[in-house]
Structure formats: C-alpha cells, structure tokens
C-alpha cells in the first residue's frame, strides 16, 4: 500500500489553506463516509482488478470523482452505491487502457511458504485469485459484491448499471463458472 | 433444466458467514448442499470469497487516512479549476486568430477582384505582360487556398490543445 509521508501531508495542508474548493460534502462528513466505505471499496477494487497498487490509485480517483460530482443522494446507502458505481466505471476505463491490461491476466500468483492454518488460508486465497483470473471483469464484480460483500441484487444492479432482474441469471452463470474452476474443472 | 436459485441459499450463506460451515452446520443443510447443484456452487464460491474477504479486510487496514484523501482531492480540484479558468483565454485566442485570418482573406479577395476588374485597363498599358498577369492569378488563388486552410485548421488545433488539457484533468 502506498505510504503517505508527513512532508506530503504538510504540503497538502499548506496548499489547502489557500482556498477550499466546494465539494458535495464538507470534510467532517467526508471523514465519516470514508471511514464507513474505504475498506470495502478498496477490497472491491483490489479483488476485481487483481492489483493492489492499482486499487490504491483507483481508490483516490473514485473519492475525487465522487466529491466533484454534483449529485444529490437520498441516504447513505444511495451515496455508497454511487461511490461503487464510479469505482466500477473507473475499473472498466482502466481495462481499456493498454498499460492496465496485464493486470487482469495475472493467473500465476506464487504461493507463500508458511505452515498450519495460515498456509491453508494462503493456499485457498491463491486458488481463488487464480480462479478469479479466469473470469470476465463483470463476473468478478458480480461475485465479489454478492459473496465478498453480501450486497443485495438491487444494490449490485445499481453499482454495475444492470437491471435488477438480470442480476440473478448473470450471478448464476458467474457462480457456476467460478465453482467449476475452484473444483478444478474448466471455466 | 437447472434452476437459477434455491430457497436454502440464504441458509448456506448464513452458515458460512457465521463460521459454522461446514463442520458445525446442520446435518440437514449439509445433506441438502450435497444434493443441490445451486447450493453446492453457492457453498463453494461463498466460502472461498468469505475467507478472502477477511484477508482483504486486513490488507485494507493500511489505507491512507481520510484527511489525506480529502487534501489530495482539494489540491487536484484547485488545479483543475485553474485550468478551467484558463480555457476561455485559449478559446478567445483561437477566435482572435480566426477573425484575423478572416480579415486578411477578405482583404486579399478585394485586392484580387480589384486586379481582375482592371486587367483590361492594365493590358492596355504597354509595360504589363498578359502571361505575367495570369501567373499572378495563380499566386492569388494559392494564397487564398493557404489562408482558407489555415482559417479552418488553426481553431481546430487550438481546440485540440485545450481539450487535451481538459482530458488530463
């Protein structure tokens, strides 16, 4: 994860004293919202792109675009859906850029040499990463939102820009595909 | 035909989320999962994802604090606003160049017409060679073509420069 140095913080704070740009929420409200959403958003970005560094960059970009959007949100759930919708579009855009393409095809993740439960968990996670690399980005998004984050079909539809009715079928297909790969079958 | 969902999916997900799956789950539920294709897939995928979600949650503990993300966004918004403010100047410059090009072409057109209108009178003058007048016409046409092209291309070039600046934001 990218480090934030004290120097950068001081520089940013000094710049911020000049004049604040109006965003859709103030700093205190943003802090609460960030604390409630940043971890879930980062894990979503990291698992969908398969690249932690890219997830760091996209996280910052997502919050920037969210703050700059002059959108009206009915409640916190709606606000959170908008945030994930922006993140999803950014992942799609990043995929279209040639430099990012390799990030979505990293099927060879080396296993760590550790013992006991940790080894089992690491192996299982590595298996999942390899299996996820066989899926299309939208399938990864669907599955992570449904089973990694426990989102409802309605929220998944809102985040991915799909009709609620089609989530069930798409999720079924993606789940079947991933289950087959995890069991050692063909995608 | 395989059904898309099963009524017991929620039970499977709940057992996984609570850490009861598979050892401490009801024998009835385990029996169902063994025989139900949908719940079998759900158990396979959801248990892998749930374990990975816990690991990812730990990794995400080192995220930058909200203040840093806020300040970075502020800094970026300020620089975007500065570029936005500079854009009308670029547009005005493009318009100025286009207007100047227009005035020059109109002037050249008038001069060309004036020369053409008086060509007979010019021909009566012994010092003017008709062949030289013809080549002067070519020169005027070439100049007009060049000015016309410039008139079209200059604002396009300025627009592209300005829009590229905008895209980088």
GROMACS .gro file of C-alpha atoms in nm:
model
  356
    1UNK     CA    1   0.000   0.000   0.000
    2UNK     CA    2   0.129   0.346  -0.088
    3UNK     CA    3   0.283   0.540   0.201
    4UNK     CA    4   0.179   0.888   0.294
    5UNK     CA    5   0.471   1.089   0.425
    6UNK     CA    6   0.448   1.367   0.680
    7UNK     CA    7   0.602   1.602   0.424
    8UNK     CA    8   0.321   1.531   0.178
    9UNK     CA    9   0.063   1.585   0.449
   10UNK     CA   10   0.223   1.918   0.546
   11UNK     CA   11   0.244   2.029   0.183
   12UNK     CA   12  -0.119   1.938   0.118
   13UNK     CA   13  -0.231   2.108   0.438
   14UNK     CA   14  -0.040   2.425   0.345
   15UNK     CA   15  -0.198   2.427  -0.001
   16UNK     CA   16  -0.541   2.370   0.149
   17UNK     CA   17  -0.510   2.691   0.350
   18UNK     CA   18  -0.525   2.900   0.032
   19UNK     CA   19  -0.889   2.831  -0.055
   20UNK     CA   20  -1.122   2.534  -0.029
   21UNK     CA   21  -1.292   2.405  -0.341
   22UNK     CA   22  -1.661   2.336  -0.281
   23UNK     CA   23  -1.741   1.964  -0.281
   24UNK     CA   24  -2.074   1.791  -0.231
   25UNK     CA   25  -1.991   1.733   0.139
   26UNK     CA   26  -1.771   1.901   0.398
   27UNK     CA   27  -1.457   1.749   0.544
   28UNK     CA   28  -1.622   1.613   0.859
   29UNK     CA   29  -1.899   1.444   0.666
   30UNK     CA   30  -1.644   1.305   0.424
   31UNK     CA   31  -1.434   1.163   0.706
   32UNK     CA   32  -1.730   0.966   0.839
   33UNK     CA   33  -1.828   0.847   0.493
   34UNK     CA   34  -1.469   0.748   0.412
   35UNK     CA   35  -1.434   0.554   0.736
   36UNK     CA   36  -1.753   0.364   0.657
   37UNK     CA   37  -1.673   0.284   0.294
   38UNK     CA   38  -1.299   0.291   0.220
   39UNK     CA   39  -1.213  -0.061   0.330
   40UNK     CA   40  -1.499  -0.220   0.140
   41UNK     CA   41  -1.419  -0.009  -0.164
   42UNK     CA   42  -1.050  -0.095  -0.157
   43UNK     CA   43  -1.115  -0.469  -0.122
   44UNK     CA   44  -1.361  -0.448  -0.412
   45UNK     CA   45  -1.107  -0.267  -0.630
   46UNK     CA   46  -0.822  -0.497  -0.529
   47UNK     CA   47  -1.017  -0.816  -0.595
   48UNK     CA   48  -1.174  -0.700  -0.920
   49UNK     CA   49  -0.852  -0.567  -1.072
   50UNK     CA   50  -0.626  -0.826  -0.907
   51UNK     CA   51  -0.373  -0.549  -0.841
   52UNK     CA   52  -0.326  -0.379  -0.504
   53UNK     CA   53  -0.127  -0.084  -0.635
   54UNK     CA   54  -0.394  -0.013  -0.890
   55UNK     CA   55  -0.658  -0.041  -0.618
   56UNK     CA   56  -0.473   0.233  -0.424
   57UNK     CA   57  -0.476   0.465  -0.725
   58UNK     CA   58  -0.837   0.392  -0.815
   59UNK     CA   59  -0.946   0.446  -0.455
   60UNK     CA   60  -0.815   0.804  -0.459
   61UNK     CA   61  -0.960   0.865  -0.804
   62UNK     CA   62  -1.300   0.727  -0.701
   63UNK     CA   63  -1.329   0.956  -0.400
   64UNK     CA   64  -1.210   1.255  -0.605
   65UNK     CA   65  -1.475   1.199  -0.871
   66UNK     CA   66  -1.737   1.127  -0.608
   67UNK     CA   67  -1.663   1.455  -0.428
   68UNK     CA   68  -1.664   1.656  -0.750
   69UNK     CA   69  -1.992   1.510  -0.877
   70UNK     CA   70  -2.278   1.744  -0.800
   71UNK     CA   71  -2.512   1.457  -0.718
   72UNK     CA   72  -2.798   1.452  -0.472
   73UNK     CA   73  -2.815   1.139  -0.255
   74UNK     CA   74  -3.126   1.032  -0.070
   75UNK     CA   75  -2.942   0.843   0.203
   76UNK     CA   76  -2.613   0.681   0.293
   77UNK     CA   77  -2.692   0.361   0.102
   78UNK     CA   78  -2.758   0.563  -0.213
   79UNK     CA   79  -2.434   0.757  -0.158
   80UNK     CA   80  -2.245   0.429  -0.115
   81UNK     CA   81  -2.397   0.288  -0.434
   82UNK     CA   82  -2.288   0.597  -0.627
   83UNK     CA   83  -1.937   0.555  -0.495
   84UNK     CA   84  -1.920   0.192  -0.606
   85UNK     CA   85  -2.075   0.283  -0.940
   86UNK     CA   86  -1.796   0.537  -1.001
   87UNK     CA   87  -1.537   0.278  -0.897
   88UNK     CA   88  -1.686   0.022  -1.137
   89UNK     CA   89  -1.668   0.267  -1.428
   90UNK     CA   90  -1.308   0.351  -1.342
   91UNK     CA   91  -1.216  -0.018  -1.344
   92UNK     CA   92  -1.378  -0.053  -1.687
   93UNK     CA   93  -1.189   0.252  -1.816
   94UNK     CA   94  -0.862   0.125  -1.672
   95UNK     CA   95  -0.914  -0.206  -1.850
   96UNK     CA   96  -0.940  -0.028  -2.184
   97UNK     CA   97  -0.600   0.136  -2.136
   98UNK     CA   98  -0.327  -0.095  -2.272
   99UNK     CA   99  -0.097  -0.034  -1.977
  100UNK     CA  100  -0.351  -0.186  -1.743
  101UNK     CA  101  -0.438  -0.493  -1.946
  102UNK     CA  102  -0.171  -0.713  -1.794
  103UNK     CA  103  -0.317  -0.652  -1.451
  104UNK     CA  104  -0.624  -0.854  -1.541
  105UNK     CA  105  -0.443  -1.161  -1.662
  106UNK     CA  106  -0.218  -1.240  -1.367
  107UNK     CA  107  -0.305  -1.606  -1.318
  108UNK     CA  108   0.034  -1.706  -1.174
  109UNK     CA  109   0.038  -1.599  -0.815
  110UNK     CA  110   0.323  -1.763  -0.621
  111UNK     CA  111   0.224  -1.944  -0.301
  112UNK     CA  112   0.395  -1.836   0.022
  113UNK     CA  113   0.593  -2.091   0.226
  114UNK     CA  114   0.414  -2.092   0.561
  115UNK     CA  115   0.276  -2.352   0.800
  116UNK     CA  116  -0.056  -2.453   0.956
  117UNK     CA  117  -0.380  -2.258   0.921
  118UNK     CA  118  -0.208  -1.965   0.755
  119UNK     CA  119  -0.070  -2.193   0.486
  120UNK     CA  120  -0.415  -2.335   0.423
  121UNK     CA  121  -0.574  -1.991   0.410
  122UNK     CA  122  -0.299  -1.859   0.182
  123UNK     CA  123  -0.334  -2.157  -0.049
  124UNK     CA  124  -0.709  -2.114  -0.062
  125UNK     CA  125  -0.673  -1.744  -0.134
  126UNK     CA  126  -0.418  -1.809  -0.405
  127UNK     CA  127  -0.657  -2.063  -0.558
  128UNK     CA  128  -0.931  -1.801  -0.555
  129UNK     CA  129  -0.707  -1.539  -0.717
  130UNK     CA  130  -0.612  -1.784  -0.990
  131UNK     CA  131  -0.974  -1.884  -1.038
  132UNK     CA  132  -1.090  -1.521  -1.048
  133UNK     CA  133  -0.836  -1.453  -1.322
  134UNK     CA  134  -1.039  -1.691  -1.544
  135UNK     CA  135  -1.349  -1.476  -1.512
  136UNK     CA  136  -1.454  -1.167  -1.701
  137UNK     CA  137  -1.432  -0.839  -1.506
  138UNK     CA  138  -1.810  -0.812  -1.478
  139UNK     CA  139  -1.830  -1.165  -1.340
  140UNK     CA  140  -1.566  -1.081  -1.080
  141UNK     CA  141  -1.759  -0.767  -0.985
  142UNK     CA  142  -2.086  -0.957  -0.953
  143UNK     CA  143  -1.940  -1.234  -0.740
  144UNK     CA  144  -1.738  -1.008  -0.514
  145UNK     CA  145  -2.033  -0.779  -0.448
  146UNK     CA  146  -2.266  -1.073  -0.382
  147UNK     CA  147  -2.046  -1.304  -0.176
  148UNK     CA  148  -1.747  -1.093  -0.071
  149UNK     CA  149  -1.960  -0.801   0.045
  150UNK     CA  150  -2.306  -0.950   0.079
  151UNK     CA  151  -2.481  -0.688  -0.137
  152UNK     CA  152  -2.844  -0.734  -0.244
  153UNK     CA  153  -2.936  -0.789  -0.609
  154UNK     CA  154  -3.080  -0.437  -0.621
  155UNK     CA  155  -2.758  -0.280  -0.495
  156UNK     CA  156  -2.549  -0.492  -0.733
  157UNK     CA  157  -2.769  -0.378  -1.022
  158UNK     CA  158  -2.723  -0.015  -0.916
  159UNK     CA  159  -2.347  -0.048  -0.888
  160UNK     CA  160  -2.295  -0.230  -1.217
  161UNK     CA  161  -2.561  -0.045  -1.415
  162UNK     CA  162  -2.770  -0.358  -1.478
  163UNK     CA  163  -3.140  -0.435  -1.449
  164UNK     CA  164  -3.221  -0.598  -1.114
  165UNK     CA  165  -3.393  -0.884  -1.295
  166UNK     CA  166  -3.083  -0.978  -1.493
  167UNK     CA  167  -2.855  -0.996  -1.188
  168UNK     CA  168  -2.994  -1.335  -1.087
  169UNK     CA  169  -2.908  -1.502  -1.419
  170UNK     CA  170  -2.569  -1.334  -1.455
  171UNK     CA  171  -2.480  -1.422  -1.098
  172UNK     CA  172  -2.586  -1.781  -1.152
  173UNK     CA  173  -2.361  -1.815  -1.458
  174UNK     CA  174  -2.063  -1.646  -1.294
  175UNK     CA  175  -2.101  -1.856  -0.979
  176UNK     CA  176  -2.122  -2.177  -1.181
  177UNK     CA  177  -1.809  -2.081  -1.374
  178UNK     CA  178  -1.610  -1.996  -1.063
  179UNK     CA  179  -1.727  -2.306  -0.876
  180UNK     CA  180  -1.613  -2.523  -1.167
  181UNK     CA  181  -1.271  -2.358  -1.175
  182UNK     CA  182  -1.234  -2.391  -0.797
  183UNK     CA  183  -1.321  -2.760  -0.818
  184UNK     CA  184  -1.051  -2.798  -1.082
  185UNK     CA  185  -1.285  -2.815  -1.379
  186UNK     CA  186  -1.293  -2.598  -1.688
  187UNK     CA  187  -1.425  -2.244  -1.691
  188UNK     CA  188  -3.306  -2.768  -1.665
  189UNK     CA  189  -3.102  -2.640  -1.365
  190UNK     CA  190  -3.291  -2.386  -1.151
  191UNK     CA  191  -3.124  -2.044  -1.108
  192UNK     CA  192  -3.178  -2.030  -0.733
  193UNK     CA  193  -3.273  -2.236  -0.432
  194UNK     CA  194  -3.474  -2.139  -0.125
  195UNK     CA  195  -3.194  -2.263   0.102
  196UNK     CA  196  -2.919  -2.043  -0.047
  197UNK     CA  197  -2.962  -1.790   0.233
  198UNK     CA  198  -2.915  -2.065   0.494
  199UNK     CA  199  -2.588  -2.171   0.329
  200UNK     CA  200  -2.460  -1.812   0.314
  201UNK     CA  201  -2.561  -1.753   0.675
  202UNK     CA  202  -2.379  -2.069   0.788
  203UNK     CA  203  -2.064  -1.957   0.604
  204UNK     CA  204  -2.081  -1.601   0.736
  205UNK     CA  205  -2.121  -1.724   1.094
  206UNK     CA  206  -1.829  -1.966   1.061
  207UNK     CA  207  -2.043  -2.276   1.112
  208UNK     CA  208  -1.984  -2.413   0.764
  209UNK     CA  209  -1.913  -2.700   0.708
  210UNK     CA  210  -1.825  -2.874   1.038
  211UNK     CA  211  -2.078  -2.714   1.271
  212UNK     CA  212  -2.358  -2.673   1.020
  213UNK     CA  213  -2.682  -2.877   1.050
  214UNK     CA  214  -2.655  -3.226   0.905
  215UNK     CA  215  -2.977  -3.148   0.720
  216UNK     CA  216  -2.819  -2.845   0.550
  217UNK     CA  217  -2.504  -3.039   0.462
  218UNK     CA  218  -2.717  -3.314   0.313
  219UNK     CA  219  -2.909  -3.058   0.109
  220UNK     CA  220  -2.592  -2.892  -0.022
  221UNK     CA  221  -2.454  -3.229  -0.126
  222UNK     CA  222  -2.761  -3.292  -0.341
  223UNK     CA  223  -2.846  -2.940  -0.464
  224UNK     CA  224  -2.642  -2.804  -0.757
  225UNK     CA  225  -2.722  -2.441  -0.682
  226UNK     CA  226  -2.639  -2.463  -0.311
  227UNK     CA  227  -2.325  -2.666  -0.392
  228UNK     CA  228  -2.199  -2.381  -0.610
  229UNK     CA  229  -2.302  -2.123  -0.352
  230UNK     CA  230  -2.114  -2.310  -0.076
  231UNK     CA  231  -1.801  -2.346  -0.292
  232UNK     CA  232  -1.791  -1.983  -0.403
  233UNK     CA  233  -1.919  -1.813  -0.090
  234UNK     CA  234  -1.680  -1.997   0.145
  235UNK     CA  235  -1.379  -1.908  -0.076
  236UNK     CA  236  -1.494  -1.547  -0.104
  237UNK     CA  237  -1.572  -1.515   0.264
  238UNK     CA  238  -1.222  -1.632   0.362
  239UNK     CA  239  -1.067  -1.400   0.106
  240UNK     CA  240  -1.282  -1.111   0.220
  241UNK     CA  241  -1.141  -1.144   0.573
  242UNK     CA  242  -0.785  -1.138   0.435
  243UNK     CA  243  -0.861  -0.839   0.212
  244UNK     CA  244  -1.014  -0.656   0.508
  245UNK     CA  245  -0.685  -0.697   0.695
  246UNK     CA  246  -0.487  -0.569   0.396
  247UNK     CA  247  -0.710  -0.265   0.373
  248UNK     CA  248  -0.618  -0.163   0.728
  249UNK     CA  249  -0.323   0.038   0.591
  250UNK     CA  250  -0.530   0.273   0.376
  251UNK     CA  251  -0.443   0.646   0.381
  252UNK     CA  252  -0.641   0.847   0.636
  253UNK     CA  253  -0.948   1.042   0.525
  254UNK     CA  254  -0.767   1.374   0.574
  255UNK     CA  255  -0.502   1.283   0.315
  256UNK     CA  256  -0.760   1.172   0.059
  257UNK     CA  257  -0.955   1.493   0.122
  258UNK     CA  258  -0.649   1.718   0.088
  259UNK     CA  259  -0.533   1.542  -0.230
  260UNK     CA  260  -0.880   1.585  -0.378
  261UNK     CA  261  -0.879   1.954  -0.280
  262UNK     CA  262  -0.536   2.010  -0.438
  263UNK     CA  263  -0.646   1.838  -0.756
  264UNK     CA  264  -0.974   2.026  -0.774
  265UNK     CA  265  -0.788   2.355  -0.735
  266UNK     CA  266  -0.551   2.279  -1.020
  267UNK     CA  267  -0.844   2.162  -1.236
  268UNK     CA  268  -1.026   2.487  -1.156
  269UNK     CA  269  -0.719   2.688  -1.259
  270UNK     CA  270  -0.704   2.504  -1.592
  271UNK     CA  271  -1.076   2.551  -1.637
  272UNK     CA  272  -1.036   2.925  -1.578
  273UNK     CA  273  -0.759   2.942  -1.840
  274UNK     CA  274  -0.967   2.770  -2.106
  275UNK     CA  275  -1.177   3.075  -2.210
  276UNK     CA  276  -0.849   3.262  -2.276
  277UNK     CA  277  -0.740   2.988  -2.517
  278UNK     CA  278  -1.082   2.999  -2.685
  279UNK     CA  279  -1.063   3.379  -2.717
  280UNK     CA  280  -0.714   3.349  -2.868
  281UNK     CA  281  -0.845   3.097  -3.120
  282UNK     CA  282  -1.135   3.329  -3.208
  283UNK     CA  283  -0.894   3.622  -3.243
  284UNK     CA  284  -0.670   3.426  -3.477
  285UNK     CA  285  -0.967   3.310  -3.682
  286UNK     CA  286  -1.102   3.667  -3.708
  287UNK     CA  287  -0.762   3.800  -3.815
  288UNK     CA  288  -0.739   3.527  -4.077
  289UNK     CA  289  -1.087   3.621  -4.198
  290UNK     CA  290  -0.999   3.990  -4.231
  291UNK     CA  291  -0.678   3.904  -4.419
  292UNK     CA  292  -0.863   3.673  -4.661
  293UNK     CA  293  -1.133   3.934  -4.729
  294UNK     CA  294  -0.861   4.194  -4.796
  295UNK     CA  295  -0.681   3.957  -5.031
  296UNK     CA  296  -1.013   3.884  -5.205
  297UNK     CA  297  -1.077   4.256  -5.259
  298UNK     CA  298  -0.727   4.308  -5.394
  299UNK     CA  299  -0.767   4.008  -5.626
  300UNK     CA  300  -1.102   4.145  -5.751
  301UNK     CA  301  -0.954   4.491  -5.798
  302UNK     CA  302  -0.668   4.348  -6.004
  303UNK     CA  303  -0.908   4.133  -6.209
  304UNK     CA  304  -1.153   4.423  -6.269
  305UNK     CA  305  -0.877   4.641  -6.402
  306UNK     CA  306  -0.696   4.372  -6.603
  307UNK     CA  307  -0.823   4.511  -6.936
  308UNK     CA  308  -0.709   4.854  -6.838
  309UNK     CA  309  -0.380   4.700  -6.725
  310UNK     CA  310  -0.348   4.520  -7.058
  311UNK     CA  311  -0.368   4.850  -7.241
  312UNK     CA  312  -0.059   4.959  -7.058
  313UNK     CA  313   0.243   4.861  -7.261
  314UNK     CA  314   0.454   4.752  -6.963
  315UNK     CA  315   0.220   4.469  -6.846
  316UNK     CA  316   0.277   4.121  -6.990
  317UNK     CA  317  -0.056   3.916  -7.010
  318UNK     CA  318   0.130   3.594  -6.916
  319UNK     CA  319   0.264   3.761  -6.602
  320UNK     CA  320  -0.092   3.867  -6.508
  321UNK     CA  321  -0.211   3.505  -6.547
  322UNK     CA  322   0.057   3.371  -6.316
  323UNK     CA  323  -0.031   3.645  -6.068
  324UNK     CA  324  -0.384   3.499  -6.068
  325UNK     CA  325  -0.244   3.157  -5.978
  326UNK     CA  326  -0.044   3.313  -5.696
  327UNK     CA  327  -0.354   3.482  -5.559
  328UNK     CA  328  -0.553   3.160  -5.578
  329UNK     CA  329  -0.274   2.970  -5.399
  330UNK     CA  330  -0.257   3.233  -5.127
  331UNK     CA  331  -0.632   3.225  -5.081
  332UNK     CA  332  -0.625   2.844  -5.054
  333UNK     CA  333  -0.346   2.857  -4.793
  334UNK     CA  334  -0.528   3.122  -4.591
  335UNK     CA  335  -0.852   2.922  -4.612
  336UNK     CA  336  -0.682   2.607  -4.486
  337UNK     CA  337  -0.518   2.797  -4.206
  338UNK     CA  338  -0.851   2.953  -4.118
  339UNK     CA  339  -1.001   2.606  -4.072
  340UNK     CA  340  -0.705   2.431  -3.912
  341UNK     CA  341  -0.587   2.695  -3.664
  342UNK     CA  342  -0.902   2.695  -3.445
  343UNK     CA  343  -0.916   2.314  -3.465
  344UNK     CA  344  -0.556   2.291  -3.341
  345UNK     CA  345  -0.624   2.535  -3.058
  346UNK     CA  346  -0.937   2.342  -2.965
  347UNK     CA  347  -0.747   2.014  -2.955
  348UNK     CA  348  -0.482   2.165  -2.729
  349UNK     CA  349  -0.749   2.299  -2.496
  350UNK     CA  350  -0.950   1.975  -2.489
  351UNK     CA  351  -0.634   1.766  -2.423
  352UNK     CA  352  -0.573   1.982  -2.120
  353UNK     CA  353  -0.926   1.912  -2.010
  354UNK     CA  354  -0.889   1.533  -2.057
  355UNK     CA  355  -0.580   1.525  -1.835
  356UNK     CA  356  -0.789   1.652  -1.550
   0.00000   0.00000   0.00000
